[in-house]
Coordinates of C-alpha atoms and ligand atoms in Angstrom, one line a residue:
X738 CA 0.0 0.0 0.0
X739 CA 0.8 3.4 -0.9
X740 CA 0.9 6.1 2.0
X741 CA 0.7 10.2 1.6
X742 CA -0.3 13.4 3.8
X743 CA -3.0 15.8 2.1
X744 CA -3.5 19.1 3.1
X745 CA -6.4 19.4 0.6
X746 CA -9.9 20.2 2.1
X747 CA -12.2 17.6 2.0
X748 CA -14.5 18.7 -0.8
X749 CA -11.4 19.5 -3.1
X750 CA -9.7 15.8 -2.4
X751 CA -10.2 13.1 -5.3
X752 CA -10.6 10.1 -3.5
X753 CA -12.3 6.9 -3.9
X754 CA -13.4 7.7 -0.2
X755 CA -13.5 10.2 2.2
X756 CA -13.8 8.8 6.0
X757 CA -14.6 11.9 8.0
X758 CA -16.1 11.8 11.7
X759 CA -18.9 11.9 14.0
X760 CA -18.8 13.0 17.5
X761 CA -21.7 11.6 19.8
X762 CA -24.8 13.5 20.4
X763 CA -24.8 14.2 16.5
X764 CA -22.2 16.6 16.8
X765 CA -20.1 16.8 12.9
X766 CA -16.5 17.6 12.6
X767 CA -15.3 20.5 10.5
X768 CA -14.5 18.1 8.1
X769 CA -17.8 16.5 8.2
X770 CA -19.4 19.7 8.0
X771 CA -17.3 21.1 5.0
X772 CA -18.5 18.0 3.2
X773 CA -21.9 18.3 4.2
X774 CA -22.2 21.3 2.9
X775 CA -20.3 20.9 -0.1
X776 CA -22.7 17.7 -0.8
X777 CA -25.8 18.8 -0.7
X778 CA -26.7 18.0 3.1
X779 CA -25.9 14.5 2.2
X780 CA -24.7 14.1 6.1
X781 CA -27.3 15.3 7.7
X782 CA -30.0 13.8 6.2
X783 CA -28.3 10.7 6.6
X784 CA -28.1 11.7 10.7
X785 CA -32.0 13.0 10.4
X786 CA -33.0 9.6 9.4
X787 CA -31.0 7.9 12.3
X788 CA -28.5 5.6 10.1
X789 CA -25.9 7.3 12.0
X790 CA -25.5 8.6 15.7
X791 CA -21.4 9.2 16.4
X792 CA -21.1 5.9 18.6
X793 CA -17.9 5.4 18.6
X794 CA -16.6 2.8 15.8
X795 CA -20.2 3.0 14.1
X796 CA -20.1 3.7 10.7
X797 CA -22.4 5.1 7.7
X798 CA -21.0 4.6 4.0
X799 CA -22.7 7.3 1.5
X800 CA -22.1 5.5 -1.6
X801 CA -23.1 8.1 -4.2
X802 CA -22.2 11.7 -3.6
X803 CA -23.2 14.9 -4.9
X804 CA -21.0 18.2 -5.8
X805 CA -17.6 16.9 -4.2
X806 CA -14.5 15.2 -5.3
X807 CA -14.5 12.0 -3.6
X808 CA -16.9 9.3 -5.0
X809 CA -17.7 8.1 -1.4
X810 CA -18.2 9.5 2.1
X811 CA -17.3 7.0 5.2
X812 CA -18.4 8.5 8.2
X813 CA -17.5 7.1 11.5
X814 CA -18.5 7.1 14.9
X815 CA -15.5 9.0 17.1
X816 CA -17.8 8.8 20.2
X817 CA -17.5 11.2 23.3
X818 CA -15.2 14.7 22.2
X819 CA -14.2 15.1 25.6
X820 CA -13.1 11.6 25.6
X821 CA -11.2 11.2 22.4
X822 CA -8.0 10.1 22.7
X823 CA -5.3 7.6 20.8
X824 CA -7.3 4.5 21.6
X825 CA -10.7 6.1 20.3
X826 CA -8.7 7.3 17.1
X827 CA -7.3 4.3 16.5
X828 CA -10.1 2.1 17.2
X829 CA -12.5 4.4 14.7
X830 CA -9.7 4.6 11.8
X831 CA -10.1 0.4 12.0
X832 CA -13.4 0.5 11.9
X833 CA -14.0 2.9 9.1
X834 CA -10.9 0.6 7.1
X835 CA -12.9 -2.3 7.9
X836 CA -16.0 -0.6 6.2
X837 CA -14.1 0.2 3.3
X838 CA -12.2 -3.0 2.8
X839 CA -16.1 -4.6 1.9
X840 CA -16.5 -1.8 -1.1
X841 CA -14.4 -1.5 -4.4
X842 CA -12.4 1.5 -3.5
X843 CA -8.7 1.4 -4.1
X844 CA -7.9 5.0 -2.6
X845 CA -8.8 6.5 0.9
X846 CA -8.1 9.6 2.8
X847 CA -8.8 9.9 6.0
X848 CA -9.8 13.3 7.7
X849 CA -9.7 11.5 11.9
X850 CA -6.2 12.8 11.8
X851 CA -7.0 16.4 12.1
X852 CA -9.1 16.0 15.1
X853 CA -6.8 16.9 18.3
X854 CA -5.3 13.8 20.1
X855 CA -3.4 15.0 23.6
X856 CA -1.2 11.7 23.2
X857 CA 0.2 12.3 19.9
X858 CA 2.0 15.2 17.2
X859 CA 1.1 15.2 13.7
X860 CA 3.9 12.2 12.8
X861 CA 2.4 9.6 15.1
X862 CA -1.0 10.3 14.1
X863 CA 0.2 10.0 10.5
X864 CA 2.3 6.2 12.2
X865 CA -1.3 5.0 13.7
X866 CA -3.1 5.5 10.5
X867 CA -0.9 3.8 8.3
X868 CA -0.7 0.9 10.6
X869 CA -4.6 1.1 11.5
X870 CA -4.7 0.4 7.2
X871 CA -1.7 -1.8 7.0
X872 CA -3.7 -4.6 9.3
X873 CA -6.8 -3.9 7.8
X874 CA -5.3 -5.5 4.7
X875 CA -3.0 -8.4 5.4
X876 CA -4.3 -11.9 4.9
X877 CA -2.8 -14.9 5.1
X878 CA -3.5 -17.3 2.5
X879 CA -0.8 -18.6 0.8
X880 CA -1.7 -21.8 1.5
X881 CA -5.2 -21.9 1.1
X882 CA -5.9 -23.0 -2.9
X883 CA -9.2 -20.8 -3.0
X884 CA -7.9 -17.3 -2.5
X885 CA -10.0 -14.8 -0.4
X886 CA -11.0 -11.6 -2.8
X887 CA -7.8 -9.1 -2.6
X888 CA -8.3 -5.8 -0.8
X889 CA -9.2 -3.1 -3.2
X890 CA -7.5 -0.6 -1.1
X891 CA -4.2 0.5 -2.7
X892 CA -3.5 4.1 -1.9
X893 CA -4.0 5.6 1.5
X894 CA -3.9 9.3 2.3
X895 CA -3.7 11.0 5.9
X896 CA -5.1 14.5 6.3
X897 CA -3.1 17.3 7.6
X898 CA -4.3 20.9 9.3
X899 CA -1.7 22.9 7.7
X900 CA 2.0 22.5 5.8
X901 CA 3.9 22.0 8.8
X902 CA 1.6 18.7 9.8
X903 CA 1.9 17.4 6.3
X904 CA 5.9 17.6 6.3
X905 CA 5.5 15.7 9.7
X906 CA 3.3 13.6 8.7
X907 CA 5.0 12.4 5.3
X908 CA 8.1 11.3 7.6
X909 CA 5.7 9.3 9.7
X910 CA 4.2 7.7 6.6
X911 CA 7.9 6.4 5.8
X912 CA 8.7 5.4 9.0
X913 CA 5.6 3.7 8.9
X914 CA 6.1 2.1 6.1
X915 CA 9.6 0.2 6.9
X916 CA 8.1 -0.6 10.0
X917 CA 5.0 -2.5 8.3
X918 CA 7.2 -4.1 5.7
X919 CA 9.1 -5.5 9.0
X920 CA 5.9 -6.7 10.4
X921 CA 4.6 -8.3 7.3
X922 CA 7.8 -10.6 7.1
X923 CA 7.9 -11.3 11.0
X924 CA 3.8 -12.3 11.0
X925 CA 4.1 -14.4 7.3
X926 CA 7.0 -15.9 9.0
X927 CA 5.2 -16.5 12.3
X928 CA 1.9 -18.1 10.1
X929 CA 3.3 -20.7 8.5
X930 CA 3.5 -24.1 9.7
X931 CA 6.3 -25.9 11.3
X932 CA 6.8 -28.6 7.9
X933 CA 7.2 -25.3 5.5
X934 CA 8.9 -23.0 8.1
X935 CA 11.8 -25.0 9.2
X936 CA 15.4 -23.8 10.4
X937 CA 16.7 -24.1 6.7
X938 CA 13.3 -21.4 5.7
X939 CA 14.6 -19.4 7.9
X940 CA 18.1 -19.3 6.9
X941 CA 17.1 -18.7 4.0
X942 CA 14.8 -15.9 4.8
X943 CA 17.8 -14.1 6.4
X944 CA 20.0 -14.9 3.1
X945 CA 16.8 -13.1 0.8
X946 CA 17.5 -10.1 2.8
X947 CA 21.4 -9.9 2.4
X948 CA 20.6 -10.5 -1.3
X949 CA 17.7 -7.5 -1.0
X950 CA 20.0 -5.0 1.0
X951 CA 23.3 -4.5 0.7
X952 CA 23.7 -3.3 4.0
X953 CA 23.1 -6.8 5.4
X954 CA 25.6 -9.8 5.1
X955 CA 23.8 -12.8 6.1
X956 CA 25.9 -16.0 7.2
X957 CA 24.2 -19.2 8.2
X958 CA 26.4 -21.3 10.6
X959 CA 25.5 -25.2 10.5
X960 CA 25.9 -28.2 12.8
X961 CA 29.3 -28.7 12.6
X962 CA 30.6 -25.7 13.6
X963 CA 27.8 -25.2 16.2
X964 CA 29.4 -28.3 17.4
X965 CA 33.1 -26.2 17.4
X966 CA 32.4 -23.4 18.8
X967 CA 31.0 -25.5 22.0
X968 CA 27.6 -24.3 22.0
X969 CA 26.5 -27.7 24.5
X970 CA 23.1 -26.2 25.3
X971 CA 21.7 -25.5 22.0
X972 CA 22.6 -28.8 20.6
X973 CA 20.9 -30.3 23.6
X974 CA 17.4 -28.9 22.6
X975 CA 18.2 -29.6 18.5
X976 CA 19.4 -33.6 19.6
X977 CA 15.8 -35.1 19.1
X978 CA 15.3 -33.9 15.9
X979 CA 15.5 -34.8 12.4
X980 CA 15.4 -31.1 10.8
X981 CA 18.9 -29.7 11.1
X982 CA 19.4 -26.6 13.0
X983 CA 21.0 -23.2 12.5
X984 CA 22.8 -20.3 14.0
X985 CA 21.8 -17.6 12.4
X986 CA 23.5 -13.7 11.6
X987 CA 22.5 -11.3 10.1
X988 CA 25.1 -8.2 9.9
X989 CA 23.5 -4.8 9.1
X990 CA 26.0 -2.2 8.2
X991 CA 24.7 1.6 8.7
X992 CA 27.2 3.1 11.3
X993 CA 31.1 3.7 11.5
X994 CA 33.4 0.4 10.7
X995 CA 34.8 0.7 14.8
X996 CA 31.7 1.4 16.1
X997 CA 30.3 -1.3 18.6
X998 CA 27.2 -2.8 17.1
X999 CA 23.6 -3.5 18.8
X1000 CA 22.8 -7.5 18.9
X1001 CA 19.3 -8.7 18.7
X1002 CA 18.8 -11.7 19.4
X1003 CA 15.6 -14.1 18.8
X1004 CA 14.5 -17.3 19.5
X1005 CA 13.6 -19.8 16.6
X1006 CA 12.3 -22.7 18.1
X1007 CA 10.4 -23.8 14.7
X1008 CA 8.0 -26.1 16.4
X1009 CA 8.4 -26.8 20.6
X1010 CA 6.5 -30.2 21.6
X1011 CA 8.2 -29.6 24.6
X1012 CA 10.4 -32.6 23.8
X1013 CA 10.8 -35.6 26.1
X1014 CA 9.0 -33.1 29.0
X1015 CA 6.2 -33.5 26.2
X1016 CA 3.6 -30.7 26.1
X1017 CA -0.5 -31.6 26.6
X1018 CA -2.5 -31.9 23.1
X1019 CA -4.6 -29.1 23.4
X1020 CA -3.2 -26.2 21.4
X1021 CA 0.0 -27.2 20.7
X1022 CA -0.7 -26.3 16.9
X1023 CA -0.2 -23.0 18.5
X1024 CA 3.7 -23.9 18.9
X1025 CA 4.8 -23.3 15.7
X1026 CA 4.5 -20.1 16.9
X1027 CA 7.7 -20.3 19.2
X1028 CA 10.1 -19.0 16.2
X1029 CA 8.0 -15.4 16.5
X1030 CA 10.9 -13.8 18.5
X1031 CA 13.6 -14.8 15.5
X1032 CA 10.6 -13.5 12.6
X1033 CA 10.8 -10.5 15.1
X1034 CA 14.6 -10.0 14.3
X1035 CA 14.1 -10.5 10.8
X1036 CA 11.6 -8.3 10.3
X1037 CA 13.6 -5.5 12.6
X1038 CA 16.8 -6.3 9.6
X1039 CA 14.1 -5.5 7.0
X1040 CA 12.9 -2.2 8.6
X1041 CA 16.4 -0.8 9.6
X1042 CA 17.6 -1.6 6.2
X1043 CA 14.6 -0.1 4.4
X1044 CA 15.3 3.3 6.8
X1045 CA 19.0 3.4 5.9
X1046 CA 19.2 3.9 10.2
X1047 CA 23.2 5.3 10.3
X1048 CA 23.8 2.2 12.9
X1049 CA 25.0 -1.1 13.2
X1050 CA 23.3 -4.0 14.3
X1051 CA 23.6 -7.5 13.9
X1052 CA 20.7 -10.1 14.4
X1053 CA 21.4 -13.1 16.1
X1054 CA 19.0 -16.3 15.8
X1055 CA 19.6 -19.7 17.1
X1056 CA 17.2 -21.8 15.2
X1057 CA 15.8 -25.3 15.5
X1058 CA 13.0 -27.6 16.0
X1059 CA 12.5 -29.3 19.9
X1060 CA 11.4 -32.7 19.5
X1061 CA 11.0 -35.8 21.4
X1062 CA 12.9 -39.3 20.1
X1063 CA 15.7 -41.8 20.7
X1064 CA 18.1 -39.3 20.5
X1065 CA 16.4 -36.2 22.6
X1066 CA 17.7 -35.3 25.3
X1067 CA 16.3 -36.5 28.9
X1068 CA 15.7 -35.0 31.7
X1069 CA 18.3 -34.8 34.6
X1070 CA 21.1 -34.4 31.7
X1071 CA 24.2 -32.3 32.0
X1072 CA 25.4 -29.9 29.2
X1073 CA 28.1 -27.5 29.0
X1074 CA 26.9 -24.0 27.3
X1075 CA 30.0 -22.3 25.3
X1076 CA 30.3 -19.9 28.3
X1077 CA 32.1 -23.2 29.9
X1078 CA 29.0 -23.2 32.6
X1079 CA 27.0 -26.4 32.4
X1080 CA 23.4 -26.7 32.8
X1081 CA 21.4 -29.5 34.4
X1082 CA 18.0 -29.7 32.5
X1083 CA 15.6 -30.6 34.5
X1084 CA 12.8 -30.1 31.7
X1085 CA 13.3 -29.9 28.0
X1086 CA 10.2 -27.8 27.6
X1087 CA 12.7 -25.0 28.9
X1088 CA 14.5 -25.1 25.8
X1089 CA 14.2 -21.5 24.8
X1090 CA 16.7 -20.3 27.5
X1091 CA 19.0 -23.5 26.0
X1092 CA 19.1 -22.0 22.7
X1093 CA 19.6 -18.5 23.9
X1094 CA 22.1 -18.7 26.0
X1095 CA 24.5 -19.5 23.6
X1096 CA 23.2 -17.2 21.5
X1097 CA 23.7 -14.7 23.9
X1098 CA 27.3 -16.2 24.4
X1099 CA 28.1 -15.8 20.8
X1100 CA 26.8 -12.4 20.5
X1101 CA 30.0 -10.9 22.9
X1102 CA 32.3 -11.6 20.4
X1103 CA 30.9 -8.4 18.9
X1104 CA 31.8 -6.8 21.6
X1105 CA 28.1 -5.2 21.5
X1106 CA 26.8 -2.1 22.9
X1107 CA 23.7 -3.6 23.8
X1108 CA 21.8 -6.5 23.9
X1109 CA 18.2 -7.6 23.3
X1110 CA 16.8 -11.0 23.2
X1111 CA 13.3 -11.3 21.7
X1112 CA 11.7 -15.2 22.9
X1113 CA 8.1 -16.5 23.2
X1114 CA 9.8 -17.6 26.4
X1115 CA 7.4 -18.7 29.0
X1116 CA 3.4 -19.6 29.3
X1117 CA 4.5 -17.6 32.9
X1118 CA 4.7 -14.3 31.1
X1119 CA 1.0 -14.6 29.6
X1120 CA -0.3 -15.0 33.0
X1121 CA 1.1 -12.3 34.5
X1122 CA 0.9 -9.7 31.9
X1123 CA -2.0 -11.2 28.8
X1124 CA -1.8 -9.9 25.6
X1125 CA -1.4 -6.7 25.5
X1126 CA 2.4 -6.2 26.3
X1127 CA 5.4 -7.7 26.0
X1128 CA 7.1 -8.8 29.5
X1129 CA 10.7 -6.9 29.7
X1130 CA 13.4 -7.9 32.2
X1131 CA 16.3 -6.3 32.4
X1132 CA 19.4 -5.1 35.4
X1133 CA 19.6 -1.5 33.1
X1134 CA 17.4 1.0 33.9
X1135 CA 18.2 3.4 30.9
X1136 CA 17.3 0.6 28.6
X1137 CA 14.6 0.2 30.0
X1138 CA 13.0 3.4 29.2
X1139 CA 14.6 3.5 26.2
X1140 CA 12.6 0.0 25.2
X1141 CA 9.3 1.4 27.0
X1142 CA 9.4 4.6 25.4
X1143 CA 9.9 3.2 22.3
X1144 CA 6.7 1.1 22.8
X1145 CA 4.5 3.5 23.5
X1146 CA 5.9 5.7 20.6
X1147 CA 5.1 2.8 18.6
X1148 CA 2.1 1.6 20.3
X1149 CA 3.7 -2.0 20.6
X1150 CA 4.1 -1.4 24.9
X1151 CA 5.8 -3.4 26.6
X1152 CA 5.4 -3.7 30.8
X1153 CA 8.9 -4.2 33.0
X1154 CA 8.7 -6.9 35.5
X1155 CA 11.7 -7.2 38.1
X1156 CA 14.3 -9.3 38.0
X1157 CA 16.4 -9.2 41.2
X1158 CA 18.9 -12.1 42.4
X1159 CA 16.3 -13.4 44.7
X1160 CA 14.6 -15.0 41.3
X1161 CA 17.6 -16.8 40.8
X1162 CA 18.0 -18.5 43.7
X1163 CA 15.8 -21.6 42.5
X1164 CA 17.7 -22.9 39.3
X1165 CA 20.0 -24.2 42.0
X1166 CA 21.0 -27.7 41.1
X1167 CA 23.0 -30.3 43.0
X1168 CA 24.5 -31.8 39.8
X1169 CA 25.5 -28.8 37.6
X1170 CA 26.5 -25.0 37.9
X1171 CA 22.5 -24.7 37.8
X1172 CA 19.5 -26.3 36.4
X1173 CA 17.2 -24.9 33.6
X1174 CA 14.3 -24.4 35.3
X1175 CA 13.1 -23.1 39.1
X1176 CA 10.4 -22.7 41.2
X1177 CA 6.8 -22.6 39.3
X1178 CA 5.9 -19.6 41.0
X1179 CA 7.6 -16.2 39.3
X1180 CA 8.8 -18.4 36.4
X1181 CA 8.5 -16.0 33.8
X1182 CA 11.7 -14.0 35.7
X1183 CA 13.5 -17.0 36.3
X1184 CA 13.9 -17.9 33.0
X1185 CA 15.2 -14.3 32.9
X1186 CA 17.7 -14.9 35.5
X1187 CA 18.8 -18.2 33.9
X1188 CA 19.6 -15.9 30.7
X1189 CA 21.4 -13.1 33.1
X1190 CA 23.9 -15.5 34.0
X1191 CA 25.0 -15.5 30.6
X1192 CA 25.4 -11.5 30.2
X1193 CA 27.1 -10.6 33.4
X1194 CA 28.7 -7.0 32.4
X1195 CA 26.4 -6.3 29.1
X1196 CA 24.1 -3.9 28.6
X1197 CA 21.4 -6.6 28.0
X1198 CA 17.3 -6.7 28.0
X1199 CA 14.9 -9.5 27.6
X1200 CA 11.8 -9.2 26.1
X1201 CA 8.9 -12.4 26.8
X1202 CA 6.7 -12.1 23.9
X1203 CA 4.7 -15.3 24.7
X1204 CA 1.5 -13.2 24.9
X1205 CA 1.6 -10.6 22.5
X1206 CA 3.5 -12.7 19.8
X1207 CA 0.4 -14.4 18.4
X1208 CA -3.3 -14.2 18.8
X1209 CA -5.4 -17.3 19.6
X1210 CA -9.1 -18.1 19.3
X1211 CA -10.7 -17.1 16.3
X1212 CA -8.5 -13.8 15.3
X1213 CA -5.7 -17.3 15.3
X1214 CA -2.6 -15.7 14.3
X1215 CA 0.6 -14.1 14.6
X1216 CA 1.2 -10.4 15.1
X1217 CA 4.4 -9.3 14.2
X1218 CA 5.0 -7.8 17.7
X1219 CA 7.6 -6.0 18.5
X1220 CA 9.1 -5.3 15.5
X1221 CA 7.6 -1.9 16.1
X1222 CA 9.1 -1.4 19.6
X1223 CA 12.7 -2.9 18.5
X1224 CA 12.8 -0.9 15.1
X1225 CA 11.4 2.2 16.9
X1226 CA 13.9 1.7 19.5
X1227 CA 16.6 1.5 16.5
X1228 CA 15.5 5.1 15.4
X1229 CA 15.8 6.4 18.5
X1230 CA 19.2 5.5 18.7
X1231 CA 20.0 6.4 15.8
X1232 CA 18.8 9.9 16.4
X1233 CA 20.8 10.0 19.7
Ligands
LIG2192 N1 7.4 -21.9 24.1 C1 7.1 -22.1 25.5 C2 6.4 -20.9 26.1 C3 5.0 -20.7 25.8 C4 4.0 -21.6 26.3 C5 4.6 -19.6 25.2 C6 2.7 -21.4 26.0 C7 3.2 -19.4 24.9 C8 2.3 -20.3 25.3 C9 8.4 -22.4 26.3 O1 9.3 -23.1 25.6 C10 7.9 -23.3 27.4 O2 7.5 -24.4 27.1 N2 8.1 -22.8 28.6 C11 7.7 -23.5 29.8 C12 8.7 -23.4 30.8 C13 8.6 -24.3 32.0 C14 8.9 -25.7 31.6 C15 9.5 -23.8 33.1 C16 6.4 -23.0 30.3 O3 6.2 -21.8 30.2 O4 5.5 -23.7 30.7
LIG2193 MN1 9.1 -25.2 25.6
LIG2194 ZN1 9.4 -22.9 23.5

C-alpha cells in the first residue's frame, strides 16, 4: 500500500473515499461539515433519518455523492469529544478501514487525523493510521488453494491541518512504512506451519535479505561448527530432531566500521513439543509459533535496512526444532553452554533459554553495545501480563526506558517486570552449575535470570513475547510484535 499526507480540504480531495467523523450527540467535525455542505446536506440527512448517531466505531457509507471530489463518504463514529483520545482514534480509523475493505475502492483519505489527540503530534498520528490500514489488509493465505478476494484498497492518504503537519506527517508515513514491511515478514514468517517453516526457511529468509539490501551480510552457521564453537546447550534442545538446526547472523552495516554494534537476538524454536517433557495436546498447533521472536529480528533487519538507520546491528537467531525421540535429550542431563557453565536440564520444555544462552554467548564476540533478546519464552509471562504487552526484564534502567518509550511511541508497549537475584536463587541444582528451570511460582523471571547469568557485564534486556507474539481463538494468528518497539527503539538510537 501506498501512503501520503494531504492538506487538501475535503471537498477539493479526489478520493475513492472520504472517511470523516462523528462525534456523539450528532455533533459533525469541521470536516464533516465542510463535506456536508459541499454535498448537498448528504450528512445530515443521513443523521435525520437515524442511520448514524457518532457511537464510537459505528459507521455510515454514503455511496453516491453529490458536488464533491471523492466518489464516497465513510463517516464514523468518534464517540465522546471530551473523551477522544489515541485509543478512540485508533479504534474508529479500523473500523472505518474495515467498512471500506467490503467496497471496491482502491484509494482512501482519511480526515480522523485532524481531530486533536493529547497523546500524539502530527507524525504519530500519521504512524497509527498507516498501521490502522496496513492490518486492515493483510491476509494470510498462501496456502489456502481458494484465495479470499484481494483488498481493493491500494493508496492511502492522511489528512493534515496545515503545511507543517503534512511535512510531519509524510516522515511518519515512511517510518511507517519500513516498520509494516518489517511486520509483514515477522507475521508471514510466524503463520506458516512448522513442515514449511523450518530452520533451513529461515536461513534462508535471512539470506533473501542480504541479497535485497546491501547493508546486510547474512551468514548461516550449521551443525558442525555449532558443534566447534561448543555451544553444548543449544545442541541439547536440537538432539531429538531430524530437521537440522541453525545459527543464524545477520550483519546490518549503517554506522562507522569501529563502532560497537547492537545485537538482537531471537528465539527460533520452529516447532516446541516440549520434547521428552512432552507438552499436553490441546493447542500445541499454537507452537509453531515459538520462532516469532527470530521473525521478530528478521523483520527488525528489513525495517532498519529499508530506513538506511546510520547504525550497526547484527541479528542473532539460534534456530531449531525441539522434539522428542531416541536421541532427545532426557531430563536430569548435563550440558556445557560455550560460556564453559554447564546446565542440568531438569525439563526440555525450557528449551528456549537452552538455545539462547549460547546465543547470547556468541553475540560478545561483537563486543556489543547492547543487547536484546526477543523469545516466546514462557506460558508464565502470559499469566502475568495477557496480551497486551510484552514482559521486559532487564538489570539496566536506561534501557529500560529506552525499550518502554519506544513502545509506547510505537504503540507496541511493553510492561517491565523485576528481576532481582532473589529469582535466581531456585535454578540451584545439586549436579550442575544450575538447572534450567526453578520454582513454578515467578517463572517468567527466572527464565530471565537463567539468561542473566550468561550477560554478566552487558548492557542486556529481555523481552517475553509469549503473549503478545500471536493471537489465539478465532483472530488465530501471529502479530508481528515487537518489530515496532525494537525498530522504533533503533530510530531512536539512531537519532541520539
Ligand atoms: N514456548 C514455550 C512458552 C509458551 C508456552 C509460550 C505457551 C506461549 C504459550 C516455552 O518453551 C515453554 O515451554 N516454557 C515452559 C517453561 C517451564 C517448563 C519452566 C512454560 O512456560 O511452561
Ligand atoms: Mn518449551
Ligand atoms: Zn518454547
Amino acid at each position: 500500500m501506498d501512503f501520503f499526507a494531504t492538506s487538501a480540504t475535503a471537498a477539493r480531495q479526489r478520493t475513492d473515499c472520504a472517511i470523516v467523523g462523528l462525534y456523539q450527540t450528532k455533533r459533525l467535525t469541521e470536516d464533516a461539515t465542510t463535506l456536508d455542505k459541499a454535498s448537498d446536506k448528504q450528512i445530515s440527512a443521513a443523521i435525520a433519518k437515524g442511520d448514524i448517531d457518532g457511537k464510537l466505531g459505528s459507521t455510515l457509507l454514503i455511496g453516491h455523492t453529490h458536488h464533491v471530489a471523492c466518489k464516497r463518504i465513510l463517516v464514523v463514529g468518534l464517540g465522546s469529544k471530551k473523551e477522544f483520545n489515541e485509543r478512540a482514534y485508533r479504534t474508529a480509523t479500523a473500523a472505518a478501514l474495515a467498512k471500506i475493505s467490503g467496497t471496491g475502492a482502491a484509494s482512501a483519505v482519511s480526515y480522523l487525523s485532524r481531530e486533536t489527540l493529547k497523546e500524539r503530534d502530527a507524525y504519530g498520528v500519521a504512524r497509527l493510521a498507516a498501521a490502522e490500514a496496513a492490518l486492515s489488509v493483510y491476509r494470510f493465505d498462501e496456502l489456502k488453494s481458494e484465495k479470499a478476494k484481494k483488498p481493493k484498497l491500494k493508496r492511502f492518504g492522511v489528512a493534515a491541518a496545515n503545511r507543517n503537519d503534512q511535512t510531519a506527517m509524510q516522515s511518519g508515513l515512511k517510518d511507517a512504512a519500513a516498520i509494516i514491511d518489517g511486520v509483514k515478514l515477522a507475521r508471514d514468517l510466524g503463520n506458516r506451519p512448522a513442515n514449511v517453516c523450518t530452520p533451513g526457511h529461515l536461513a534462508d529468509q535471512a539470506r533473501d535479505l542480504a541479497k535485497r539490501f546491501k547493508s546486510i551480510k547474512t551468514k548461516v552457521v550449521n551443525r558442525a561448527e555449532i558443534e566447534r564453537l561448543g555451544m553444548g546447550a543449544f545442541l541439547s534442545v536440537t538432539a531429538g530432531a531430524a530437521e537440522p538446526p541453525h545459527l543464524i547472523v545477520m550483519e546490518y552495516s549503517g554506522g562507522a566500521t569501529d563502532e560497537s554494534p547492537i545485537a538482537l537476538v531471537g528465539k527460533g524454536i520452529t516447532f516446541d513439543t516440549g520434547g521428552i517433557s512432552i507438552k499436553s495436546a490441546s493447542a500445541m498447533d499454537e507452537m509453531k509459533f515459538d520462532m516469532c521472536g527470530a521473525a521478530s529480528v528478521l523483520g527488525t533487519m528489513l525495517s532498519l535496512a529499508r530506513l538506511r538507520l546510520p547504525l550497526n546491528v547484527v541479528g542473532i537467531v539460534p534456530t531449531c526444532e525441539n522434539m522428542p525421540s531416541g536421541t532427545a535429550t532426557r531430563p536430569g542431563d548435563i550440558v556445557t553452554t560455550m560460556s564453559g557453565k554447564t546446565v542440568e536440564i531438569l525439563n526440555t520444555d525450557a528449551e528456549g533459554r537452552l538455545i539462547l544462552c549460547d546465543a547470547l554467548t556468541y553475540s560478545r564476540k561483537y563486543d556489543p553495545e547492547t543487547v536484546i533478546d526477543i523469545a516466546t519464552l514462557t506460558g508464565a509471562c502470559v499469566i502475568a501480563l495477557g496480551h497486551f504487552h510484552s514482559g521486559l526484564m532487564t538489570r539496566d534502567n536506561d534501557l529500560a526506558e529506552e525499550l518502554l518509550t519506544a513502545g509506547r511511541t510505537a504503540a507496541d508497549l511493553a510492561w517491565q517486570l523485576p528481576l532481582t537475584e532473589d529469582y535466581a536463587k531456585t535454578l540451584k541444582s545439586n549436579f550442575a552449575d544450575f538447572a534450567n528451570v526453578g520454582s513454578k511460582s515467578g517463572s517468567a523471571i527466572s527464565a530471565g535470570c537463567f539468561l542473566g547469568k550468561f550477560t554478566e557485564g552487558l548492557s542486556w534486556a529481555h523481552l517475553d513475547i509469549a503473549g503478545s507474539a500471536w493471537k489465539s481463538g478465532k483472530a488465530k494468528g501471529a502479530t508481528g510484535r515487537p518489530v515496532g518497539l525494537l525498530t522504533q527503539f533503533l530510530i531512536d538510537r539512531a537519532r541520539l
